[in-house]
Short mmCIF file of C-alpha atoms in Angstrom, two decimals:
data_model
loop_
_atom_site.label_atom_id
_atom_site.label_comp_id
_atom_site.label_asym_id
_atom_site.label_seq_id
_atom_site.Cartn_x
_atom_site.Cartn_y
_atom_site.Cartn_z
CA UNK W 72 138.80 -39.19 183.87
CA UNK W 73 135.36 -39.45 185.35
CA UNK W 74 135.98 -38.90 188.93
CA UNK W 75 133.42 -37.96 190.85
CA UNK W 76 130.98 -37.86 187.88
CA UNK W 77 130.64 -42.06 187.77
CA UNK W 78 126.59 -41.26 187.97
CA UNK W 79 126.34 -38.98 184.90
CA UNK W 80 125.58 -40.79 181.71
CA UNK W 81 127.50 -38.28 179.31
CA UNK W 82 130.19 -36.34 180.72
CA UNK W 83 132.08 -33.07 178.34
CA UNK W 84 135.41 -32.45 178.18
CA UNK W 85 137.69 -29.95 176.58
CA UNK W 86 140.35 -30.61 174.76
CA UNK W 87 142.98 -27.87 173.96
CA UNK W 88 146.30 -28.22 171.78
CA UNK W 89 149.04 -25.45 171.14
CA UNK W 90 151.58 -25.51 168.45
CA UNK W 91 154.29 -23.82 170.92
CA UNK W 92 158.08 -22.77 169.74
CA UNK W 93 159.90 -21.73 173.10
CA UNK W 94 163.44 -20.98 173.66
CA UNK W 95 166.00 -20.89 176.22
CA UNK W 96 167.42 -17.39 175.95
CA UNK W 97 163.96 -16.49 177.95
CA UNK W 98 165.76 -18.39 180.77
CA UNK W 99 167.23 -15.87 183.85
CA UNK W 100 170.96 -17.15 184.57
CA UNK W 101 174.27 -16.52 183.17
CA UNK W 102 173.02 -14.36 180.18
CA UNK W 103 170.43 -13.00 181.09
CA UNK W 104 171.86 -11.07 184.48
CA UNK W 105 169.33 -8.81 186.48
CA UNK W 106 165.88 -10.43 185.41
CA UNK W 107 162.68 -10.53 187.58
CA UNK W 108 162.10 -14.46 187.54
CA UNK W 109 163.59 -16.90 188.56
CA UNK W 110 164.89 -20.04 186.45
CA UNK W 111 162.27 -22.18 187.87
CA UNK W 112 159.61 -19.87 186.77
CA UNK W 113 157.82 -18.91 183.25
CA UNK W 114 158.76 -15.94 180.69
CA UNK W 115 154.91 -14.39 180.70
CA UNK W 116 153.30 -10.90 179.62
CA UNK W 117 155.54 -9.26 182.36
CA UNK W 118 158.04 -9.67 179.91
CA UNK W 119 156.69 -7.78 177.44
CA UNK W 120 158.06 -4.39 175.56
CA UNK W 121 160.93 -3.25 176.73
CA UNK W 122 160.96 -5.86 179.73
CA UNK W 123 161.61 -8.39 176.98
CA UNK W 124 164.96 -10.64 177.47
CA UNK W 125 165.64 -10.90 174.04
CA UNK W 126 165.59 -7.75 171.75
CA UNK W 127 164.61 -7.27 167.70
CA UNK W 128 167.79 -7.78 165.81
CA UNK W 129 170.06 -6.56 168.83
CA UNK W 130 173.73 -5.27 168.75
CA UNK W 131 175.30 -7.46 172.08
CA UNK W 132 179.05 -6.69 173.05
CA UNK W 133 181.40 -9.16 172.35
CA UNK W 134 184.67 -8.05 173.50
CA UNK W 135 187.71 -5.66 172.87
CA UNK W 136 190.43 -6.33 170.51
CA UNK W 137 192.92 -8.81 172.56
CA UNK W 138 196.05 -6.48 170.71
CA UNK W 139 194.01 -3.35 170.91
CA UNK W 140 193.08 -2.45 174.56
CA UNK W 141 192.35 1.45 173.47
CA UNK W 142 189.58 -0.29 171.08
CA UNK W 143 186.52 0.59 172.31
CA UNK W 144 184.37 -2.72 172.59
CA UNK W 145 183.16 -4.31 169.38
CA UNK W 146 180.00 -5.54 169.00
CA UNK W 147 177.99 -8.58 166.59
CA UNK W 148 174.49 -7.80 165.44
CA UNK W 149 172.12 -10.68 165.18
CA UNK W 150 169.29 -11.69 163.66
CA UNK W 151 166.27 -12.05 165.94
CA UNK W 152 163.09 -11.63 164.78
CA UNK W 153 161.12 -11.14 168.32
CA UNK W 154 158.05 -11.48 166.81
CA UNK W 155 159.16 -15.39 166.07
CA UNK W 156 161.19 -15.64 169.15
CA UNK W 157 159.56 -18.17 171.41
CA UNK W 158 155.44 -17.89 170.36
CA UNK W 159 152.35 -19.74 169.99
CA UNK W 160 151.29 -20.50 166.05
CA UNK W 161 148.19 -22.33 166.55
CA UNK W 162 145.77 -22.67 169.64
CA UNK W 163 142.33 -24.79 169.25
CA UNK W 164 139.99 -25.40 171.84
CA UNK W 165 137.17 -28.31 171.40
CA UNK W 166 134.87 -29.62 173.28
CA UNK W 167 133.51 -33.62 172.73
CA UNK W 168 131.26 -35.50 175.10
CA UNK W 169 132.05 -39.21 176.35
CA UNK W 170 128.99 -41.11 177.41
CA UNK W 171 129.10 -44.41 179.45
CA UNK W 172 129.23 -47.48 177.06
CA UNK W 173 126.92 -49.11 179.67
CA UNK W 174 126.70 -53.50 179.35
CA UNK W 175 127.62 -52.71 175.49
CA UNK W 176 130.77 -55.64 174.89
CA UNK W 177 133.40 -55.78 172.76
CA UNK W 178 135.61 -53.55 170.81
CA UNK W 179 134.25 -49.66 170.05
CA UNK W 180 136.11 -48.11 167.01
CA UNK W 181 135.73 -44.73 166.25
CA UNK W 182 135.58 -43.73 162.58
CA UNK W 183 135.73 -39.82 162.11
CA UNK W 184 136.90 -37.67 159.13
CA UNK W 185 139.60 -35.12 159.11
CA UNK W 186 140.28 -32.12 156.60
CA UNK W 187 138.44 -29.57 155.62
CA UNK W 188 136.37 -27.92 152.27
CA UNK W 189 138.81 -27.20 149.87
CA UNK W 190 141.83 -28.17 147.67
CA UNK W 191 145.22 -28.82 148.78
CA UNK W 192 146.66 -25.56 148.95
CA UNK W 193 143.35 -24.07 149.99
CA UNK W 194 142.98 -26.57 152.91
CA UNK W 195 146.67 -25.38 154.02
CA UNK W 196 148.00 -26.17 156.86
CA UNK W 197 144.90 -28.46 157.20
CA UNK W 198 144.40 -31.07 154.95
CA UNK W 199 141.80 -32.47 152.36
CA UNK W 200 139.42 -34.51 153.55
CA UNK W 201 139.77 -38.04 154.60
CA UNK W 202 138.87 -40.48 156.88
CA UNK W 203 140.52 -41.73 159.72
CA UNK W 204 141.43 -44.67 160.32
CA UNK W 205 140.99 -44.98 156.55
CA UNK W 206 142.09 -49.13 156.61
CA UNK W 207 140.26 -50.11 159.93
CA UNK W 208 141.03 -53.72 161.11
CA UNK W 209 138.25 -55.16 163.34
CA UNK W 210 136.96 -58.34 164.32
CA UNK W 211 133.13 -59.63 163.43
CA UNK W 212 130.55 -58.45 166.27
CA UNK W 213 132.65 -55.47 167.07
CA UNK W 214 131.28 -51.86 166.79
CA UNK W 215 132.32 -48.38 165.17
CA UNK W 216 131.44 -45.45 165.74
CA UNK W 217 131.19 -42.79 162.53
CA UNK W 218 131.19 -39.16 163.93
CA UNK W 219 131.41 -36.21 161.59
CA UNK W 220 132.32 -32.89 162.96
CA UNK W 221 132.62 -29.81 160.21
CA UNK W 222 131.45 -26.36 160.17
CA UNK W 223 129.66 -24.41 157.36
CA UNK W 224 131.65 -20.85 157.93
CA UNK W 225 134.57 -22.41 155.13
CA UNK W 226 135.86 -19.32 153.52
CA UNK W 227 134.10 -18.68 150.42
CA UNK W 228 135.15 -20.24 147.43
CA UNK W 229 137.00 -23.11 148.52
CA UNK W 230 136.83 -26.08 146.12
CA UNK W 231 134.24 -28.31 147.32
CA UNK W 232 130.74 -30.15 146.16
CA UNK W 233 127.24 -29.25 147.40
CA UNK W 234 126.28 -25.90 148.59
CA UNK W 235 129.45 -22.90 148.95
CA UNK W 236 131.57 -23.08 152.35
CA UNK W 237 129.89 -26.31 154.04
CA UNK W 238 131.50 -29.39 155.14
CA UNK W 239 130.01 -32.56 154.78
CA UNK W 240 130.53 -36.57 154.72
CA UNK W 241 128.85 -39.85 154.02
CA UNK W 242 129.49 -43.42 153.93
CA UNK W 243 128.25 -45.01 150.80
CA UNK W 244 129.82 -48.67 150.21
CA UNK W 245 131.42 -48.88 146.39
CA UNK W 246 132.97 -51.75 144.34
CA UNK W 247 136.68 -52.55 144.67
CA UNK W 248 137.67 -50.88 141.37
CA UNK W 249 137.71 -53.64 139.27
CA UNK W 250 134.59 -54.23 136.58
CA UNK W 251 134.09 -57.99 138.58
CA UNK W 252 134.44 -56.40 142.29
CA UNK W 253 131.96 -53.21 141.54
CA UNK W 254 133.15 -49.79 139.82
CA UNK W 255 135.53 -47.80 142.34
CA UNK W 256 133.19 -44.68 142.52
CA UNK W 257 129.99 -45.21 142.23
CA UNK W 258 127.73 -46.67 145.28
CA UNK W 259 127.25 -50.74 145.75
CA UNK W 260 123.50 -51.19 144.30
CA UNK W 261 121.21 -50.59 147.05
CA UNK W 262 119.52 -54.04 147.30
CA UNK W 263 123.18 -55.77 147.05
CA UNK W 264 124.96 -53.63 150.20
CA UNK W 265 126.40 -55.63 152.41
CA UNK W 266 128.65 -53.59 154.58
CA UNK W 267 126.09 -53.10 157.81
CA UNK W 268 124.40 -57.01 157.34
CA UNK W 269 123.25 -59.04 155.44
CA UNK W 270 122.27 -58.18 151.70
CA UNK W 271 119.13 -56.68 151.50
CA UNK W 272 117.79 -57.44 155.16
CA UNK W 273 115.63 -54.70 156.48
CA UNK W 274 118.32 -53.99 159.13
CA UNK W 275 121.60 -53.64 156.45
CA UNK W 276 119.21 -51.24 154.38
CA UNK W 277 118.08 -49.08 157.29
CA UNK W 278 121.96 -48.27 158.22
CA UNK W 279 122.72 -48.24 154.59
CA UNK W 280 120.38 -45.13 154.07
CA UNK W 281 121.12 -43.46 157.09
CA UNK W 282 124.76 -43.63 156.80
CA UNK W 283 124.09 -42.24 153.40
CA UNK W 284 121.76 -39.28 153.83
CA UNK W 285 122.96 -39.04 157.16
CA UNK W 286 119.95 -37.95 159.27
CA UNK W 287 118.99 -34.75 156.60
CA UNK W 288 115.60 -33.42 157.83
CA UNK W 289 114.80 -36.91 159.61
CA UNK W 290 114.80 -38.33 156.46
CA UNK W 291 111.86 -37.19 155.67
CA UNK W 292 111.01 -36.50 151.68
CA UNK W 293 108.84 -33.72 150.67
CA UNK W 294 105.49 -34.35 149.47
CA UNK W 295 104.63 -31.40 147.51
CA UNK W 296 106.79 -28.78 145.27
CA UNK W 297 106.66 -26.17 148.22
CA UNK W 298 107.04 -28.39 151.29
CA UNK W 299 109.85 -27.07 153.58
CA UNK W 300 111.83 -29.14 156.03
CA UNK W 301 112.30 -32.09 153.99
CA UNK W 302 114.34 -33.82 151.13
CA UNK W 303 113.00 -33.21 147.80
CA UNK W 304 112.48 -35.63 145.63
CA UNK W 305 114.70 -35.55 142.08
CA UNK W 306 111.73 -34.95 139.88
CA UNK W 307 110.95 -32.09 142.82
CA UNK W 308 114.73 -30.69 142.28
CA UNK W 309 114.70 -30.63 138.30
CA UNK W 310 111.37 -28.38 138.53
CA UNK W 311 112.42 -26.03 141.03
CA UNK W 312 115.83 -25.28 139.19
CA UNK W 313 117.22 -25.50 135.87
CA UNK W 314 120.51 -24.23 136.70
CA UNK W 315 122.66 -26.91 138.16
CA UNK W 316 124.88 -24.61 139.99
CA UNK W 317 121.24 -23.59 141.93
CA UNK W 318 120.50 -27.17 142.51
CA UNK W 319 124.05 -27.39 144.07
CA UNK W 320 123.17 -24.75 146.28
CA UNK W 321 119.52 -25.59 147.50
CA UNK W 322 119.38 -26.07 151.19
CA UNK W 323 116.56 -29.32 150.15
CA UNK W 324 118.98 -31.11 147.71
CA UNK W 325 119.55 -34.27 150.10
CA UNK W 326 121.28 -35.82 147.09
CA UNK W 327 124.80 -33.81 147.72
CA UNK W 328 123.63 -33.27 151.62
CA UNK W 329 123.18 -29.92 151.97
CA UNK W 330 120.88 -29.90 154.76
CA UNK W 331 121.29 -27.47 157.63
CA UNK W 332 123.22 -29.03 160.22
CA UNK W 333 124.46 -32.02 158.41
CA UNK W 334 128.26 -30.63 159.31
CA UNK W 335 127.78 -32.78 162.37
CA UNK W 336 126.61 -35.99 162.08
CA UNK W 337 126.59 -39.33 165.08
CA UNK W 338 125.76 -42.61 163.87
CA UNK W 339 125.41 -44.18 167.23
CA UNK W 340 126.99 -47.96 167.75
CA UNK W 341 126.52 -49.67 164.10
CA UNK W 342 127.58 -53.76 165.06
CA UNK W 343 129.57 -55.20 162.09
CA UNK W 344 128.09 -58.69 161.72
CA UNK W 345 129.26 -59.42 158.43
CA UNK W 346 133.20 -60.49 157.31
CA UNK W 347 134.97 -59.41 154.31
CA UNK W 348 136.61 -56.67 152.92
CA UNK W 349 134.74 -53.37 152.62
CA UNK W 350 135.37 -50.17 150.21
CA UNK W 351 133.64 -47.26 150.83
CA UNK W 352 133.82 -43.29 150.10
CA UNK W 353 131.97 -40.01 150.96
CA UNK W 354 129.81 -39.52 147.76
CA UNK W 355 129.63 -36.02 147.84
CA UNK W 356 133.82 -35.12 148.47
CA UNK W 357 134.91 -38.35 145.97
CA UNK W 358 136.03 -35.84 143.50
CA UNK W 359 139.24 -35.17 141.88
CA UNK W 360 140.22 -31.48 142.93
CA UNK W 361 139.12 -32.97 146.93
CA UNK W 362 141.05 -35.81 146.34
CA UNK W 363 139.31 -39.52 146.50
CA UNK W 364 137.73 -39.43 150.21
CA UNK W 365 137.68 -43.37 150.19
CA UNK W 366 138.46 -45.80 153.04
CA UNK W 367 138.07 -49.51 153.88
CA UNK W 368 137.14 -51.71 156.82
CA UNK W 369 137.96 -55.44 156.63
CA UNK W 370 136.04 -57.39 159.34
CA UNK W 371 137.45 -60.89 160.30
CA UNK W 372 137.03 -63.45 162.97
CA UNK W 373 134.90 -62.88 166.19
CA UNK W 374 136.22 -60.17 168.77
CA UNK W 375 137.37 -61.68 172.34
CA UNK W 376 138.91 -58.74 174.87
CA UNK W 377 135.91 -56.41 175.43
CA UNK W 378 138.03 -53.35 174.96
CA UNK W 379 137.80 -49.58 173.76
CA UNK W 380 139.85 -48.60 170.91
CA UNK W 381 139.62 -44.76 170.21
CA UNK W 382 141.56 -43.77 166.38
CA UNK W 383 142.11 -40.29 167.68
CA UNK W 384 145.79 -39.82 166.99
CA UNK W 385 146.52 -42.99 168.62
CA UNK W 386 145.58 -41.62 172.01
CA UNK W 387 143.10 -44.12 173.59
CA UNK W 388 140.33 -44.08 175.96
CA UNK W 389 139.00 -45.63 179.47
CA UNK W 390 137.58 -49.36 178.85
CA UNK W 391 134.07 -47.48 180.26
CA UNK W 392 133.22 -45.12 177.54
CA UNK W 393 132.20 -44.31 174.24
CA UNK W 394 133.39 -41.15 172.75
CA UNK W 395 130.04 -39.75 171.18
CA UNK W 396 131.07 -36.46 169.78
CA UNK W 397 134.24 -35.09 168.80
CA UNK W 398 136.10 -32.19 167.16
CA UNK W 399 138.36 -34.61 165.69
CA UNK W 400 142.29 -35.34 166.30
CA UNK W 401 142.38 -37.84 163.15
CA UNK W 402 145.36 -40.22 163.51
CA UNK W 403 148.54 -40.47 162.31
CA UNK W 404 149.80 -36.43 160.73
CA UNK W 405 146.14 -35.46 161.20
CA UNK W 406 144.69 -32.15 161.29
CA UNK W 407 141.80 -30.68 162.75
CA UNK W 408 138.38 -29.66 160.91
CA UNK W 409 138.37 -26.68 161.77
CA UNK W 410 136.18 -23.04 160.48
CA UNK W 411 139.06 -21.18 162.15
CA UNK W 412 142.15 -22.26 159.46
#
């Protein structure tokens, strides 16, 4: 909600999920005789220790013999392991920014990535990378949105392209997969991408190299060998190292985007003018221990409803906003990107 803040162009919010097991032997009542709180209330750190209702693998009475009245009472041991008795797994706190989509009409669709560096059993219980949605349906004229959130704090080692521990994604448009539609992983030919406009229009090549390099040092390409703060050029990269695993790991090697601060990437409003049916994939994850990070959008007709559509687990938005920044909740059995898994 924006109440109260309707003048602010870009208003933050926090966004905070638990993964929560609870149970109902915390619950005063019956059971539980001589308790402190009530059965209205919560089971909180007041409970801890030896104020705990439930106990670690506890003996509990269950009765005397019905034909043995000198028995002393028996008793049934159970197994209770308090430390996963009612307790939070996962907590994640993250903060994302919606700004006011001003006289801006038609549909918004957000296009983020979920996963994390890694392989599938490094990733766990993330997942590999991926986009989400990763088959977007949209109408001609309508808008995404591509937002990349990562971190570069990965633990070390995790399978991955591009320099050690860093997340990062693209959007490079490739052929269909079959030798007539364009090979399946390597990029459309620069002149003949079509995916933001019209084939080789300055406008469809400006998005087409942004959405590519995404934003590394301004796109701006290093002059000389020793330039800092800027992409170097290939001829540039083959001098400076003849080891590829160095090239890999050089902060100026645009090429496999490892830029500082290219974890976190916002394209702004791109407007899909053109219709058809259009592959793309992250050229730098596209690999077979990451799994294919691949997607497609397939643009038809002209939109109608000026509406907001938000992919972010399904959850949607208010018709006034654009969500600009986000930590990601990635649709359906999504996970977040997170440095803390």
């Amino acid at each position: 909600t924006r109440d109260g803040r309707e003048d602010q162009d870009i208003v933050p919010c926090v966004f905070r999920i638990r993964y929560n097991i609870s149970s109902g032997d915390f619950r005063g009542g019956v059971e539980n005789e001589g308790l402190s709180y009530d059965t209205e209330g919560f089971a909180d750190h007041t409970l801890n220790g030896d104020e705990s209702p439930v106990k670690q693998d506890p003996y509990v009475p269950f009765g005397k013999h019905p034909e043995n009245e000198d028995d002393q009472e028996w008793h049934i041991k159970l197994a209770i392991d308090t430390s996963q008795f009612a307790r939070t797994f996962e907590e994640r706190s993250h903060v994302f920014y919606i700004k006011n989509r001003g006289a801006i009409g038609g549909n918004i669709f957000n296009v983020l990535v979920r996963g994390k560096r890694g392989n599938i059993v490094q990733t766990y219980p993330n997942v590999e990378y991926d986009f989400s949605p990763n088959n977007l349906q949209m109408k001609s004229m309508e808008y995404i949105h591509f937002q990349v959130t990562g971190c570069d704090t990965n633990p070390a080692g995790n399978d991955g392209e591009g320099r050690d521990s860093t997340d990062r994604s693209n959007m490079v448009q490739i052929g269909f997969g079959e030798f007539a539609e364009g090979r399946g992983n390597y990029p459309v030919e620069f002149e003949e991408t079509n995916m933001w406009g019209s084939a080789n229009t300055r406008s469809a090549r400006v998005t087409t190299f942004e959405m590519a390099f995404i934003g590394q040092y301004d796109l701006v390409q290093c002059r000389g060998q020793n330039e800092e703060d800027c992409c170097l050029t290939m001829e540039q990269l083959m001098a400076k190292h003849q080891n590829a695993n160095d090239r890999d790991e050089d902060l100026q090697n645009c090429a496999i985007l490892n830029a500082p601060g290219a974890n976190g990437y916002d394209s702004d409003l791109v407007q899909m003018t053109e219709s058809g049916t259009f592959h793309y994939m992250s050229s730098r994850n596209n690999n077979f221990t990451n799994r294919s990070q691949k997607a497609q959008i397939v643009v038809n007709g002209v939109f109608s409803v000026p509406t907001l559509i938000a992919f972010a687990g399904g959850t949607g938005a208010a018709v006034v906003a654009i969500v600009i920044s986000v930590a990601a909740w990635t649709g359906s059995g999504s996970a977040f990107a997170s440095c803390a898994i």
